[in-house]
mmCIF file of C-alpha atoms in Angstrom:
data_model
loop_
_atom_site.group_PDB
_atom_site.id
_atom_site.type_symbol
_atom_site.label_atom_id
_atom_site.label_comp_id
_atom_site.label_asym_id
_atom_site.label_seq_id
_atom_site.Cartn_x
_atom_site.Cartn_y
_atom_site.Cartn_z
ATOM 1 C CA MET A 840 17.040 -16.197 3.631
ATOM 2 C CA THR A 841 16.585 -14.241 0.680
ATOM 3 C CA LEU A 842 18.451 -11.030 0.898
ATOM 4 C CA PRO A 843 18.638 -7.938 -0.268
ATOM 5 C CA VAL A 844 14.935 -6.945 -0.827
ATOM 6 C CA PRO A 845 14.367 -5.565 -4.363
ATOM 7 C CA SER A 846 12.697 -1.961 -4.370
ATOM 8 C CA LEU A 847 9.133 -1.811 -5.492
ATOM 9 C CA GLN A 848 10.487 0.297 -8.438
ATOM 10 C CA GLU A 849 12.407 -2.637 -9.649
ATOM 11 C CA LEU A 850 9.283 -4.855 -9.446
ATOM 12 C CA LEU A 851 6.939 -2.355 -11.155
ATOM 13 C CA PRO A 852 8.082 -2.118 -14.906
ATOM 14 C CA THR A 853 5.877 -0.073 -17.090
ATOM 15 C CA GLY A 854 2.618 -1.992 -18.223
ATOM 16 C CA HIS A 855 2.731 -5.008 -16.053
ATOM 17 C CA ALA A 856 0.700 -4.856 -13.187
ATOM 18 C CA ARG A 857 1.818 -6.317 -9.941
ATOM 19 C CA PHE A 858 -0.375 -7.803 -7.070
ATOM 20 C CA LEU A 859 -0.273 -6.559 -3.250
ATOM 21 C CA GLY A 860 -0.865 -8.860 -0.578
ATOM 22 C CA TRP A 861 -2.909 -6.915 2.166
ATOM 23 C CA SER A 862 -1.997 -7.658 6.002
ATOM 24 C CA CYS A 863 -4.368 -6.881 8.736
ATOM 25 C CA ILE A 864 -3.686 -9.346 11.180
ATOM 26 C CA ALA A 865 -0.497 -8.278 13.232
ATOM 27 C CA ASP A 866 1.405 -11.578 12.776
ATOM 28 C CA PRO A 867 4.607 -11.769 10.758
ATOM 29 C CA ALA A 868 3.760 -15.350 9.752
ATOM 30 C CA ILE A 869 0.612 -14.066 8.335
ATOM 31 C CA ALA A 870 2.543 -11.310 6.192
ATOM 32 C CA GLY A 871 5.246 -13.963 5.185
ATOM 33 C CA ALA A 872 2.502 -16.476 3.997
ATOM 34 C CA LEU A 873 1.181 -13.757 1.744
ATOM 35 C CA ALA A 874 4.822 -12.950 0.497
ATOM 36 C CA ARG A 875 5.255 -16.767 0.016
ATOM 37 C CA ALA A 876 1.905 -17.229 -1.614
ATOM 38 C CA GLY A 877 3.282 -15.172 -4.514
ATOM 39 C CA PHE A 878 2.341 -11.788 -4.215
ATOM 40 C CA ASP A 879 5.033 -9.220 -5.236
ATOM 41 C CA ALA A 880 4.843 -7.133 -2.136
ATOM 42 C CA VAL A 881 2.947 -7.109 1.206
ATOM 43 C CA LEU A 882 1.164 -4.226 2.634
ATOM 44 C CA LEU A 883 1.239 -4.172 6.696
ATOM 45 C CA ASP A 884 -1.918 -1.972 7.880
ATOM 46 C CA GLN A 885 -2.018 0.117 10.603
ATOM 47 C CA GLN A 886 -4.808 2.321 9.866
ATOM 48 C CA HIS A 887 -7.471 -0.654 10.047
ATOM 49 C CA GLY A 888 -5.407 -3.564 10.722
ATOM 50 C CA ALA A 889 -4.168 -4.408 13.969
ATOM 51 C CA TYR A 890 -0.389 -3.424 13.256
ATOM 52 C CA ASP A 891 1.853 -0.972 15.336
ATOM 53 C CA TYR A 892 5.435 -0.110 15.243
ATOM 54 C CA ARG A 893 6.756 -3.144 16.871
ATOM 55 C CA SER A 894 4.400 -5.942 14.884
ATOM 56 C CA SER A 895 5.318 -4.081 11.511
ATOM 57 C CA CYS A 896 9.284 -4.489 12.207
ATOM 58 C CA ALA A 897 8.753 -7.979 12.852
ATOM 59 C CA ALA A 898 6.568 -8.404 9.664
ATOM 60 C CA ILE A 899 8.990 -6.319 7.155
ATOM 61 C CA THR A 900 11.738 -8.805 8.209
ATOM 62 C CA GLU A 901 9.579 -11.787 7.804
ATOM 63 C CA VAL A 902 8.583 -10.398 4.240
ATOM 64 C CA ALA A 903 12.247 -9.710 3.832
ATOM 65 C CA LEU A 904 13.063 -13.366 4.282
ATOM 66 C CA ALA A 905 10.670 -14.428 1.538
ATOM 67 C CA GLY A 906 12.688 -12.054 -0.596
ATOM 68 C CA LYS A 907 9.599 -9.492 -1.092
ATOM 69 C CA PRO A 908 9.255 -5.649 -0.035
ATOM 70 C CA ALA A 909 6.721 -4.649 2.525
ATOM 71 C CA LEU A 910 4.679 -1.328 2.503
ATOM 72 C CA VAL A 911 2.962 0.089 5.714
ATOM 73 C CA ARG A 912 -0.247 2.141 5.636
ATOM 74 C CA VAL A 913 0.247 4.392 8.375
ATOM 75 C CA PRO A 914 -2.903 5.509 10.713
ATOM 76 C CA VAL A 915 -4.547 8.777 9.144
ATOM 77 C CA GLY A 916 -2.308 12.034 9.620
ATOM 78 C CA ASP A 917 0.742 9.848 11.418
ATOM 79 C CA VAL A 918 3.370 11.985 9.765
ATOM 80 C CA ALA A 919 6.098 10.590 12.349
ATOM 81 C CA MET A 920 5.098 7.003 11.811
ATOM 82 C CA VAL A 921 6.168 7.402 7.950
ATOM 83 C CA SER A 922 9.953 8.205 8.616
ATOM 84 C CA ARG A 923 9.899 5.500 11.531
ATOM 85 C CA MET A 924 8.470 2.876 9.264
ATOM 86 C CA LEU A 925 11.171 3.504 6.385
ATOM 87 C CA ASP A 926 13.971 3.397 8.816
ATOM 88 C CA ALA A 927 12.817 0.248 9.734
ATOM 89 C CA GLY A 928 13.274 -0.929 5.932
ATOM 90 C CA ALA A 929 9.361 -0.709 4.368
ATOM 91 C CA ALA A 930 9.852 -0.612 0.891
ATOM 92 C CA GLY A 931 7.178 2.522 0.635
ATOM 93 C CA ILE A 932 4.100 4.188 2.586
ATOM 94 C CA VAL A 933 0.526 4.359 1.963
ATOM 95 C CA ALA A 934 -0.934 7.280 3.561
ATOM 96 C CA PRO A 935 -4.756 7.371 4.040
ATOM 97 C CA MET A 936 -7.128 10.707 3.523
ATOM 98 C CA ILE A 937 -4.596 12.615 1.845
ATOM 99 C CA ASN A 938 -7.260 15.248 0.373
ATOM 100 C CA THR A 939 -5.492 18.411 0.019
ATOM 101 C CA LEU A 940 -2.064 20.210 -1.609
ATOM 102 C CA ALA A 941 -0.913 20.662 1.922
ATOM 103 C CA GLN A 942 -1.460 17.261 3.188
ATOM 104 C CA ALA A 943 0.384 15.481 0.192
ATOM 105 C CA GLU A 944 3.423 18.161 0.639
ATOM 106 C CA ALA A 945 3.604 17.207 4.647
ATOM 107 C CA LEU A 946 3.441 13.440 3.380
ATOM 108 C CA ALA A 947 6.329 14.001 0.803
ATOM 109 C CA ALA A 948 8.477 15.994 3.388
ATOM 110 C CA ALA A 949 8.280 13.213 5.853
ATOM 111 C CA ALA A 950 8.995 10.326 3.393
ATOM 112 C CA LYS A 951 11.650 12.026 1.531
ATOM 113 C CA PHE A 952 15.430 13.325 2.245
ATOM 114 C CA PRO A 953 16.486 16.874 1.280
ATOM 115 C CA PRO A 954 16.142 18.331 -1.278
ATOM 116 C CA VAL A 955 12.874 16.776 -1.931
ATOM 117 C CA GLY A 956 11.612 16.580 1.596
ATOM 118 C CA GLN A 957 12.861 16.845 5.339
ATOM 119 C CA ARG A 958 13.042 13.275 6.403
ATOM 120 C CA SER A 959 15.637 12.893 9.288
ATOM 121 C CA TRP A 960 18.710 10.346 9.284
ATOM 122 C CA GLY A 961 18.208 7.057 10.871
ATOM 123 C CA PRO A 962 17.693 4.405 8.357
ATOM 124 C CA ASP A 963 19.904 1.659 10.098
ATOM 125 C CA ARG A 964 17.504 -1.573 9.554
ATOM 126 C CA ALA A 965 16.697 -0.037 5.945
ATOM 127 C CA ILE A 966 20.267 -0.333 4.882
ATOM 128 C CA VAL A 967 20.559 -3.604 5.944
ATOM 129 C CA LEU A 968 17.512 -4.725 4.264
ATOM 130 C CA SER A 969 18.329 -2.541 1.229
ATOM 131 C CA GLY A 970 21.707 -4.574 0.740
ATOM 132 C CA LEU A 971 23.584 -1.331 0.045
ATOM 133 C CA ARG A 972 26.876 -1.152 1.451
ATOM 134 C CA ASP A 973 26.730 1.906 3.712
ATOM 135 C CA GLY A 974 24.897 5.267 4.317
ATOM 136 C CA ALA A 975 26.083 7.126 1.941
ATOM 137 C CA GLU A 976 24.782 4.556 -0.967
ATOM 138 C CA TYR A 977 21.561 4.659 1.074
ATOM 139 C CA LEU A 978 21.219 8.344 0.865
ATOM 140 C CA ALA A 979 22.040 8.656 -2.878
ATOM 141 C CA GLY A 980 18.995 5.994 -3.794
ATOM 142 C CA GLY A 981 17.008 6.321 -0.630
ATOM 143 C CA ASN A 982 14.429 8.824 -2.154
ATOM 144 C CA ALA A 983 14.244 6.274 -5.097
ATOM 145 C CA ARG A 984 13.701 3.596 -2.929
ATOM 146 C CA ALA A 985 11.020 5.084 -0.519
ATOM 147 C CA LEU A 986 7.801 4.816 -2.423
ATOM 148 C CA THR A 987 5.270 7.431 -1.158
ATOM 149 C CA ILE A 988 1.777 6.634 -2.062
ATOM 150 C CA ALA A 989 -1.187 9.040 -1.278
ATOM 151 C CA MET A 990 -4.865 7.446 -0.710
ATOM 152 C CA CYS A 991 -7.498 8.923 -3.052
ATOM 153 C CA GLU A 992 -11.080 7.973 -1.109
ATOM 154 C CA THR A 993 -13.002 11.374 -1.148
ATOM 155 C CA ALA A 994 -14.682 13.811 -3.141
ATOM 156 C CA GLU A 995 -12.126 16.349 -1.895
ATOM 157 C CA SER A 996 -9.049 14.343 -3.083
ATOM 158 C CA ILE A 997 -10.502 13.640 -6.649
ATOM 159 C CA ALA A 998 -10.897 17.225 -7.064
ATOM 160 C CA ALA A 999 -7.320 18.264 -5.731
ATOM 161 C CA LEU A 1000 -5.790 14.963 -7.586
ATOM 162 C CA GLU A 1001 -3.739 16.824 -10.232
ATOM 163 C CA SER A 1002 -2.192 19.294 -7.438
ATOM 164 C CA ILE A 1003 -1.351 16.034 -5.400
ATOM 165 C CA LEU A 1004 0.129 14.219 -8.460
ATOM 166 C CA ALA A 1005 2.335 17.314 -9.115
ATOM 167 C CA VAL A 1006 3.908 17.472 -5.721
ATOM 168 C CA PRO A 1007 7.733 16.334 -6.060
ATOM 169 C CA GLY A 1008 8.241 13.189 -3.878
ATOM 170 C CA ILE A 1009 4.440 11.468 -4.170
ATOM 171 C CA ASP A 1010 5.065 8.447 -6.630
ATOM 172 C CA GLY A 1011 1.295 7.177 -6.648
ATOM 173 C CA ILE A 1012 -2.332 7.078 -5.773
ATOM 174 C CA LEU A 1013 -4.027 4.298 -4.192
ATOM 175 C CA VAL A 1014 -7.723 4.382 -4.329
ATOM 176 C CA GLY A 1015 -9.624 2.998 -1.333
ATOM 177 C CA PRO A 1016 -13.202 2.069 -3.283
ATOM 178 C CA ALA A 1017 -15.088 1.915 0.158
ATOM 179 C CA ASP A 1018 -14.470 5.127 1.415
ATOM 180 C CA LEU A 1019 -14.818 6.447 -2.035
ATOM 181 C CA SER A 1020 -18.339 5.143 -2.355
ATOM 182 C CA ILE A 1021 -19.272 6.640 1.066
ATOM 183 C CA ALA A 1022 -17.951 9.766 -0.099
ATOM 184 C CA LEU A 1023 -19.671 9.787 -3.429
ATOM 185 C CA SER A 1024 -22.936 8.885 -1.910
ATOM 186 C CA ARG A 1025 -22.551 11.450 0.835
ATOM 187 C CA GLY A 1026 -22.733 8.657 3.220
ATOM 188 C CA ALA A 1027 -25.951 6.589 2.068
ATOM 189 C CA ALA A 1028 -24.156 3.587 0.923
ATOM 190 C CA ILE A 1029 -21.261 1.305 0.870
ATOM 191 C CA ASP A 1030 -20.682 0.196 -2.865
ATOM 192 C CA PRO A 1031 -17.157 -0.314 -3.609
ATOM 193 C CA SER A 1032 -17.950 -2.014 -7.273
ATOM 194 C CA GLY A 1033 -20.881 0.399 -8.358
ATOM 195 C CA SER A 1034 -21.041 2.558 -11.100
ATOM 196 C CA ALA A 1035 -20.055 5.664 -9.574
ATOM 197 C CA VAL A 1036 -16.930 4.343 -8.088
ATOM 198 C CA THR A 1037 -16.264 2.725 -11.372
ATOM 199 C CA ALA A 1038 -16.264 5.944 -13.246
ATOM 200 C CA ALA A 1039 -14.357 7.595 -10.485
ATOM 201 C CA LEU A 1040 -11.332 4.989 -10.560
ATOM 202 C CA GLY A 1041 -11.068 5.409 -14.474
ATOM 203 C CA GLU A 1042 -10.676 9.402 -13.808
ATOM 204 C CA ILE A 1043 -8.236 8.555 -11.400
ATOM 205 C CA VAL A 1044 -6.057 6.427 -13.192
ATOM 206 C CA ARG A 1045 -6.205 8.436 -16.096
ATOM 207 C CA LYS A 1046 -4.907 11.566 -14.298
ATOM 208 C CA THR A 1047 -2.225 9.358 -12.376
ATOM 209 C CA LEU A 1048 -0.706 7.971 -15.616
ATOM 210 C CA ALA A 1049 -0.527 11.220 -17.251
ATOM 211 C CA ALA A 1050 1.466 12.529 -14.445
ATOM 212 C CA GLY A 1051 3.854 9.564 -14.714
ATOM 213 C CA LYS A 1052 2.656 8.189 -11.208
ATOM 214 C CA LEU A 1053 2.017 4.767 -10.346
ATOM 215 C CA PRO A 1054 -1.690 4.006 -9.949
ATOM 216 C CA CYS A 1055 -2.700 1.552 -7.176
ATOM 217 C CA ALA A 1056 -6.217 0.254 -5.567
ATOM 218 C CA PHE A 1057 -7.474 -2.066 -3.023
ATOM 219 C CA ALA A 1058 -10.039 -4.676 -4.857
ATOM 220 C CA PRO A 1059 -12.378 -6.688 -2.535
ATOM 221 C CA SER A 1060 -12.111 -9.700 -4.953
ATOM 222 C CA ALA A 1061 -10.248 -11.471 -7.671
ATOM 223 C CA ALA A 1062 -12.580 -10.497 -10.251
ATOM 224 C CA ARG A 1063 -12.189 -6.819 -9.025
ATOM 225 C CA ALA A 1064 -8.699 -7.040 -9.237
ATOM 226 C CA ARG A 1065 -9.053 -8.079 -12.749
ATOM 227 C CA GLU A 1066 -11.025 -5.355 -13.915
ATOM 228 C CA MET A 1067 -9.031 -2.796 -12.122
ATOM 229 C CA VAL A 1068 -5.904 -4.144 -13.939
ATOM 230 C CA ALA A 1069 -7.718 -3.900 -17.301
ATOM 231 C CA MET A 1070 -8.516 0.225 -16.437
ATOM 232 C CA GLY A 1071 -4.650 0.485 -15.956
ATOM 233 C CA PHE A 1072 -3.953 -0.122 -12.254
ATOM 234 C CA GLN A 1073 -0.658 -1.127 -11.844
ATOM 235 C CA LEU A 1074 -0.592 -2.437 -8.043
ATOM 236 C CA VAL A 1075 -3.524 -3.970 -7.179
ATOM 237 C CA SER A 1076 -4.721 -5.691 -3.974
ATOM 238 C CA ILE A 1077 -6.906 -8.934 -3.784
ATOM 239 C CA GLU A 1078 -9.230 -8.972 -0.294
ATOM 240 C CA TYR A 1079 -7.237 -9.017 2.682
ATOM 241 C CA ASP A 1080 -5.800 -11.689 4.991
ATOM 242 C CA ALA A 1081 -8.889 -11.625 7.483
ATOM 243 C CA MET A 1082 -11.400 -11.434 4.861
ATOM 244 C CA THR A 1083 -9.605 -14.300 3.100
ATOM 245 C CA ILE A 1084 -9.502 -16.714 6.256
ATOM 246 C CA ALA A 1085 -12.886 -16.001 7.469
ATOM 247 C CA ALA A 1086 -14.241 -17.022 3.842
ATOM 248 C CA ALA A 1087 -12.126 -20.102 3.673
ATOM 249 C CA PHE A 1088 -13.132 -21.487 6.940
ATOM 250 C CA ALA A 1089 -16.946 -20.623 6.178
ATOM 251 C CA GLN A 1090 -16.397 -22.785 2.896
ATOM 252 C CA LEU A 1091 -14.834 -25.602 4.652
ATOM 253 C CA LEU A 1092 -17.567 -25.620 6.946
ATOM 254 C CA ARG A 1093 -20.508 -25.628 4.249
ATOM 255 C CA GLN A 1094 -18.528 -28.667 2.529
ATOM 256 C CA ALA A 1095 -18.868 -30.436 5.846
ATOM 257 C CA ASP A 1096 -22.434 -29.534 6.514
ATOM 258 C CA PRO A 1097 -24.097 -28.753 3.525
ATOM 259 C CA SER A 1098 -27.200 -27.551 5.480
ATOM 260 C CA ARG A 1099 -25.160 -24.478 6.423
ATOM 261 C CA ALA A 1100 -25.283 -23.218 3.265
ATOM 262 C CA GLY A 1101 -26.943 -20.130 2.514
#
């Protein structure tokens, strides 16, 4: 067992990109496998994945046993889940569809203790996983430990990006390129690696770094992850667990039966 778990801030020195394991299959063994595979942190997906509160708690513990921090992507608009997952020991929150200043302020209020926000007190598991001595020590450092990331995945969020980044308590931006491609094409196409998305990624990373915040991105492949790191993104995922597992089994099947190729 490896505890306490380092905070993401400790793992994200300026100028050195880190990689995020993305888990949609709500099984702590999968999340733990991602952590032990070498990913710097693991994201548990409640928005499009199968995770709920109980399975997220179990996975946070399993990831912690591997000495890694866990992020949780909460469902759209589920502000109540933000503080619950932080209390459960999540190292940070990713919130989808943060399109306006008001939504960013509501996210920060739920994730941060006063005077920055309005997070209610109850971090029992979080204190244990942090390795801090007591509640007073956690309160003093809790806001810095709870990484709060707003997703930028619509034309509206790009337009409001500078005001979102200026909100105290918003620590970074994560780009969802598939949703962004749908938004930029007005529903005509899914093209997460297309030129329009690539141009938007450049603008997002530039503004995020200029604001002194953390630029993050979902990458659908290792090649795209390398490109995103080259753009300046500092926390980048590579595929997600269900996608990788399905591709691996398909490859094995083609190797056993070449007639299935193509």
